[in-house]
Amino acid sequence: MKKEYYVQYSHQSIINSFDFPKDNFVSITVGISDITHDLITSLVQKMFCLPVFFVLESMIFGYEKETLIENKVPFYEFSSDGAIIKVDSVEKLNLVSGLAEVLVNNGLSIFIFYGDGIVEQNLIPSRQWNKPIQFKNVDIYKVDTFIEVEEVGFTIFSKSDLFTSPGKVKNYIPDYYSLDINSSDI
């Protein structure tokens, strides 16, 4: 049996959890209970051209950094355990998606950014318990789309006409998931 997912316009609380110009982005939430590296890889390949940037706020297990080094994947380290990785090949995408899957399924969030002229060092997130998440140094006008992936699904923030409604977003979900039409804004 296929795992179900739903696609909805994001709740205002999700939109407010980020500090960015809200008029420029449409926000769509996809609820999926089974985040796998295959899902992440498939989404990136269907939605974007490479390169994309993965922001791993925390590599809590330690082996993630070692895995990147062993596989000669360059990354920008921004804290004792945070990394920003420019993914410009399918091999890197598969490797980084696997690391992202483990982090997400252990309750952490990761971010994926797509756009022209994005610089790794500018994607450092600032998270405080009482304030929205900020990417203070990123030129948000260079960002076409960014995705926050969590254990229970992901949220797409996009300026692209390709992702501006739940009906459009469902086209990017792999066929091994089934749309819960009753819970979706379609």
PDB file of N, CA, C and O in Angstrom, residues 16-57:
ATOM      1  N   ASN A  16       4.835  32.629   9.246  1.00  0.00           N
ATOM      2  CA  ASN A  16       5.413  33.569  10.217  1.00  0.00           C
ATOM      3  C   ASN A  16       6.660  33.032  10.902  1.00  0.00           C
ATOM      4  O   ASN A  16       7.370  33.783  11.565  1.00  0.00           O
ATOM      5  N   SER A  17       6.949  31.742  10.769  1.00  0.00           N
ATOM      6  CA  SER A  17       8.133  31.181  11.423  1.00  0.00           C
ATOM      7  C   SER A  17       9.429  31.526  10.687  1.00  0.00           C
ATOM      8  O   SER A  17      10.512  31.204  11.155  1.00  0.00           O
ATOM      9  N   PHE A  18       9.309  32.212   9.532  1.00  0.00           N
ATOM     10  CA  PHE A  18      10.468  32.660   8.769  1.00  0.00           C
ATOM     11  C   PHE A  18      10.412  34.165   8.599  1.00  0.00           C
ATOM     12  O   PHE A  18       9.350  34.733   8.382  1.00  0.00           O
ATOM     13  N   ASP A  19      11.569  34.781   8.676  1.00  0.00           N
ATOM     14  CA  ASP A  19      11.670  36.218   8.464  1.00  0.00           C
ATOM     15  C   ASP A  19      12.158  36.460   7.038  1.00  0.00           C
ATOM     16  O   ASP A  19      13.350  36.384   6.755  1.00  0.00           O
ATOM     17  N   PHE A  20      11.222  36.684   6.125  1.00  0.00           N
ATOM     18  CA  PHE A  20      11.546  36.982   4.738  1.00  0.00           C
ATOM     19  C   PHE A  20      10.375  37.758   4.154  1.00  0.00           C
ATOM     20  O   PHE A  20       9.281  37.771   4.733  1.00  0.00           O
ATOM     21  N   PRO A  21      10.566  38.407   3.000  1.00  0.00           N
ATOM     22  CA  PRO A  21       9.477  39.194   2.398  1.00  0.00           C
ATOM     23  C   PRO A  21       8.326  38.280   1.965  1.00  0.00           C
ATOM     24  O   PRO A  21       8.408  37.580   0.969  1.00  0.00           O
ATOM     25  N   LYS A  22       7.271  38.248   2.715  1.00  0.00           N
ATOM     26  CA  LYS A  22       6.182  37.302   2.509  1.00  0.00           C
ATOM     27  C   LYS A  22       5.403  37.548   1.215  1.00  0.00           C
ATOM     28  O   LYS A  22       4.806  36.631   0.662  1.00  0.00           O
ATOM     29  N   ASP A  23       5.407  38.774   0.716  1.00  0.00           N
ATOM     30  CA  ASP A  23       4.659  39.085  -0.510  1.00  0.00           C
ATOM     31  C   ASP A  23       5.248  38.383  -1.732  1.00  0.00           C
ATOM     32  O   ASP A  23       4.545  38.176  -2.718  1.00  0.00           O
ATOM     33  N   ASN A  24       6.514  38.039  -1.671  1.00  0.00           N
ATOM     34  CA  ASN A  24       7.187  37.470  -2.840  1.00  0.00           C
ATOM     35  C   ASN A  24       7.043  35.960  -2.955  1.00  0.00           C
ATOM     36  O   ASN A  24       7.282  35.401  -4.018  1.00  0.00           O
ATOM     37  N   PHE A  25       6.698  35.283  -1.881  1.00  0.00           N
ATOM     38  CA  PHE A  25       6.712  33.828  -1.856  1.00  0.00           C
ATOM     39  C   PHE A  25       5.328  33.247  -1.576  1.00  0.00           C
ATOM     40  O   PHE A  25       4.591  33.757  -0.745  1.00  0.00           O
ATOM     41  N   VAL A  26       5.004  32.160  -2.265  1.00  0.00           N
ATOM     42  CA  VAL A  26       3.839  31.353  -1.932  1.00  0.00           C
ATOM     43  C   VAL A  26       4.357  30.210  -1.071  1.00  0.00           C
ATOM     44  O   VAL A  26       5.447  29.682  -1.310  1.00  0.00           O
ATOM     45  N   SER A  27       3.588  29.827  -0.086  1.00  0.00           N
ATOM     46  CA  SER A  27       4.011  28.786   0.837  1.00  0.00           C
ATOM     47  C   SER A  27       3.040  27.608   0.783  1.00  0.00           C
ATOM     48  O   SER A  27       1.845  27.766   1.025  1.00  0.00           O
ATOM     49  N   ILE A  28       3.582  26.431   0.449  1.00  0.00           N
ATOM     50  CA  ILE A  28       2.793  25.205   0.328  1.00  0.00           C
ATOM     51  C   ILE A  28       3.391  24.166   1.278  1.00  0.00           C
ATOM     52  O   ILE A  28       4.603  23.954   1.298  1.00  0.00           O
ATOM     53  N   THR A  29       2.532  23.505   2.053  1.00  0.00           N
ATOM     54  CA  THR A  29       2.971  22.470   2.980  1.00  0.00           C
ATOM     55  C   THR A  29       2.569  21.099   2.444  1.00  0.00           C
ATOM     56  O   THR A  29       1.446  20.921   1.980  1.00  0.00           O
ATOM     57  N   VAL A  30       3.505  20.163   2.523  1.00  0.00           N
ATOM     58  CA  VAL A  30       3.257  18.780   2.129  1.00  0.00           C
ATOM     59  C   VAL A  30       3.495  17.913   3.357  1.00  0.00           C
ATOM     60  O   VAL A  30       4.589  17.917   3.918  1.00  0.00           O
ATOM     61  N   GLY A  31       2.463  17.207   3.772  1.00  0.00           N
ATOM     62  CA  GLY A  31       2.588  16.298   4.912  1.00  0.00           C
ATOM     63  C   GLY A  31       2.855  14.893   4.426  1.00  0.00           C
ATOM     64  O   GLY A  31       2.035  14.321   3.692  1.00  0.00           O
ATOM     65  N   ILE A  32       3.998  14.359   4.796  1.00  0.00           N
ATOM     66  CA  ILE A  32       4.388  12.991   4.438  1.00  0.00           C
ATOM     67  C   ILE A  32       5.037  12.386   5.668  1.00  0.00           C
ATOM     68  O   ILE A  32       5.951  12.972   6.247  1.00  0.00           O
ATOM     69  N   SER A  33       4.595  11.199   6.049  1.00  0.00           N
ATOM     70  CA  SER A  33       5.129  10.607   7.273  1.00  0.00           C
ATOM     71  C   SER A  33       6.405   9.807   7.069  1.00  0.00           C
ATOM     72  O   SER A  33       7.003   9.351   8.025  1.00  0.00           O
ATOM     73  N   ASP A  34       6.837   9.648   5.847  1.00  0.00           N
ATOM     74  CA  ASP A  34       8.014   8.816   5.581  1.00  0.00           C
ATOM     75  C   ASP A  34       8.992   9.573   4.696  1.00  0.00           C
ATOM     76  O   ASP A  34       8.952   9.479   3.471  1.00  0.00           O
ATOM     77  N   ILE A  35       9.886  10.350   5.320  1.00  0.00           N
ATOM     78  CA  ILE A  35      10.897  11.100   4.576  1.00  0.00           C
ATOM     79  C   ILE A  35      12.102  10.181   4.352  1.00  0.00           C
ATOM     80  O   ILE A  35      12.734   9.733   5.304  1.00  0.00           O
ATOM     81  N   THR A  36      12.391   9.900   3.094  1.00  0.00           N
ATOM     82  CA  THR A  36      13.533   9.055   2.751  1.00  0.00           C
ATOM     83  C   THR A  36      14.482   9.847   1.858  1.00  0.00           C
ATOM     84  O   THR A  36      14.105  10.871   1.291  1.00  0.00           O
ATOM     85  N   HIS A  37      15.716   9.337   1.733  1.00  0.00           N
ATOM     86  CA  HIS A  37      16.653  10.023   0.843  1.00  0.00           C
ATOM     87  C   HIS A  37      16.174   9.932  -0.603  1.00  0.00           C
ATOM     88  O   HIS A  37      16.399  10.837  -1.393  1.00  0.00           O
ATOM     89  N   ASP A  38      15.455   8.855  -0.946  1.00  0.00           N
ATOM     90  CA  ASP A  38      14.894   8.743  -2.297  1.00  0.00           C
ATOM     91  C   ASP A  38      13.875   9.841  -2.552  1.00  0.00           C
ATOM     92  O   ASP A  38      13.809  10.384  -3.651  1.00  0.00           O
ATOM     93  N   LEU A  39      13.065  10.167  -1.545  1.00  0.00           N
ATOM     94  CA  LEU A  39      12.082  11.242  -1.687  1.00  0.00           C
ATOM     95  C   LEU A  39      12.791  12.578  -1.882  1.00  0.00           C
ATOM     96  O   LEU A  39      12.452  13.342  -2.789  1.00  0.00           O
ATOM     97  N   ILE A  40      13.792  12.851  -1.054  1.00  0.00           N
ATOM     98  CA  ILE A  40      14.520  14.119  -1.153  1.00  0.00           C
ATOM     99  C   ILE A  40      15.211  14.229  -2.512  1.00  0.00           C
ATOM    100  O   ILE A  40      15.114  15.249  -3.199  1.00  0.00           O
ATOM    101  N   THR A  41      15.875  13.168  -2.922  1.00  0.00           N
ATOM    102  CA  THR A  41      16.561  13.153  -4.217  1.00  0.00           C
ATOM    103  C   THR A  41      15.570  13.373  -5.358  1.00  0.00           C
ATOM    104  O   THR A  41      15.800  14.184  -6.249  1.00  0.00           O
ATOM    105  N   SER A  42      14.454  12.664  -5.319  1.00  0.00           N
ATOM    106  CA  SER A  42      13.443  12.786  -6.361  1.00  0.00           C
ATOM    107  C   SER A  42      12.873  14.199  -6.429  1.00  0.00           C
ATOM    108  O   SER A  42      12.725  14.762  -7.518  1.00  0.00           O
ATOM    109  N   LEU A  43      12.568  14.785  -5.277  1.00  0.00           N
ATOM    110  CA  LEU A  43      12.038  16.150  -5.256  1.00  0.00           C
ATOM    111  C   LEU A  43      13.008  17.131  -5.893  1.00  0.00           C
ATOM    112  O   LEU A  43      12.622  17.936  -6.737  1.00  0.00           O
ATOM    113  N   VAL A  44      14.262  17.063  -5.485  1.00  0.00           N
ATOM    114  CA  VAL A  44      15.262  17.988  -6.014  1.00  0.00           C
ATOM    115  C   VAL A  44      15.412  17.800  -7.517  1.00  0.00           C
ATOM    116  O   VAL A  44      15.435  18.770  -8.273  1.00  0.00           O
ATOM    117  N   GLN A  45      15.492  16.554  -7.973  1.00  0.00           N
ATOM    118  CA  GLN A  45      15.673  16.307  -9.405  1.00  0.00           C
ATOM    119  C   GLN A  45      14.467  16.741 -10.226  1.00  0.00           C
ATOM    120  O   GLN A  45      14.622  17.212 -11.348  1.00  0.00           O
ATOM    121  N   LYS A  46      13.262  16.586  -9.684  1.00  0.00           N
ATOM    122  CA  LYS A  46      12.060  16.979 -10.419  1.00  0.00           C
ATOM    123  C   LYS A  46      11.819  18.485 -10.372  1.00  0.00           C
ATOM    124  O   LYS A  46      11.289  19.063 -11.318  1.00  0.00           O
ATOM    125  N   MET A  47      12.184  19.123  -9.266  1.00  0.00           N
ATOM    126  CA  MET A  47      11.843  20.527  -9.064  1.00  0.00           C
ATOM    127  C   MET A  47      12.893  21.499  -9.593  1.00  0.00           C
ATOM    128  O   MET A  47      12.553  22.603 -10.002  1.00  0.00           O
ATOM    129  N   PHE A  48      14.166  21.116  -9.546  1.00  0.00           N
ATOM    130  CA  PHE A  48      15.235  22.067  -9.810  1.00  0.00           C
ATOM    131  C   PHE A  48      16.269  21.518 -10.779  1.00  0.00           C
ATOM    132  O   PHE A  48      16.366  20.327 -10.988  1.00  0.00           O
ATOM    133  N   CYS A  49      17.094  22.436 -11.274  1.00  0.00           N
ATOM    134  CA  CYS A  49      18.345  22.083 -11.931  1.00  0.00           C
ATOM    135  C   CYS A  49      19.424  22.223 -10.859  1.00  0.00           C
ATOM    136  O   CYS A  49      19.280  23.014  -9.938  1.00  0.00           O
ATOM    137  N   LEU A  50      20.472  21.461 -10.979  1.00  0.00           N
ATOM    138  CA  LEU A  50      21.592  21.622 -10.045  1.00  0.00           C
ATOM    139  C   LEU A  50      22.397  22.832 -10.472  1.00  0.00           C
ATOM    140  O   LEU A  50      22.460  23.133 -11.662  1.00  0.00           O
ATOM    141  N   PRO A  51      22.990  23.586  -9.565  1.00  0.00           N
ATOM    142  CA  PRO A  51      23.186  23.279  -8.159  1.00  0.00           C
ATOM    143  C   PRO A  51      22.037  23.751  -7.262  1.00  0.00           C
ATOM    144  O   PRO A  51      21.298  24.666  -7.602  1.00  0.00           O
ATOM    145  N   VAL A  52      21.933  23.073  -6.139  1.00  0.00           N
ATOM    146  CA  VAL A  52      21.092  23.487  -5.029  1.00  0.00           C
ATOM    147  C   VAL A  52      21.988  23.521  -3.796  1.00  0.00           C
ATOM    148  O   VAL A  52      23.097  22.972  -3.807  1.00  0.00           O
ATOM    149  N   PHE A  53      21.506  24.156  -2.751  1.00  0.00           N
ATOM    150  CA  PHE A  53      22.282  24.253  -1.519  1.00  0.00           C
ATOM    151  C   PHE A  53      21.501  23.611  -0.381  1.00  0.00           C
ATOM    152  O   PHE A  53      20.337  23.947  -0.165  1.00  0.00           O
ATOM    153  N   PHE A  54      22.149  22.685   0.316  1.00  0.00           N
ATOM    154  CA  PHE A  54      21.563  22.058   1.498  1.00  0.00           C
ATOM    155  C   PHE A  54      22.145  22.754   2.725  1.00  0.00           C
ATOM    156  O   PHE A  54      23.367  22.914   2.825  1.00  0.00           O
ATOM    157  N   VAL A  55      21.280  23.139   3.643  1.00  0.00           N
ATOM    158  CA  VAL A  55      21.714  23.721   4.914  1.00  0.00           C
ATOM    159  C   VAL A  55      21.365  22.722   5.999  1.00  0.00           C
ATOM    160  O   VAL A  55      20.190  22.444   6.258  1.00  0.00           O
ATOM    161  N   LEU A  56      22.410  22.145   6.598  1.00  0.00           N
ATOM    162  CA  LEU A  56      22.244  21.216   7.709  1.00  0.00           C
ATOM    163  C   LEU A  56      22.600  21.984   8.970  1.00  0.00           C
ATOM    164  O   LEU A  56      23.768  22.246   9.231  1.00  0.00           O
ATOM    165  N   GLU A  57      21.579  22.368   9.731  1.00  0.00           N
ATOM    166  CA  GLU A  57      21.820  23.175  10.929  1.00  0.00           C
ATOM    167  C   GLU A  57      22.653  22.445  11.974  1.00  0.00           C
ATOM    168  O   GLU A  57      23.400  23.066  12.703  1.00  0.00           O
TER     169      GLU A  57
END
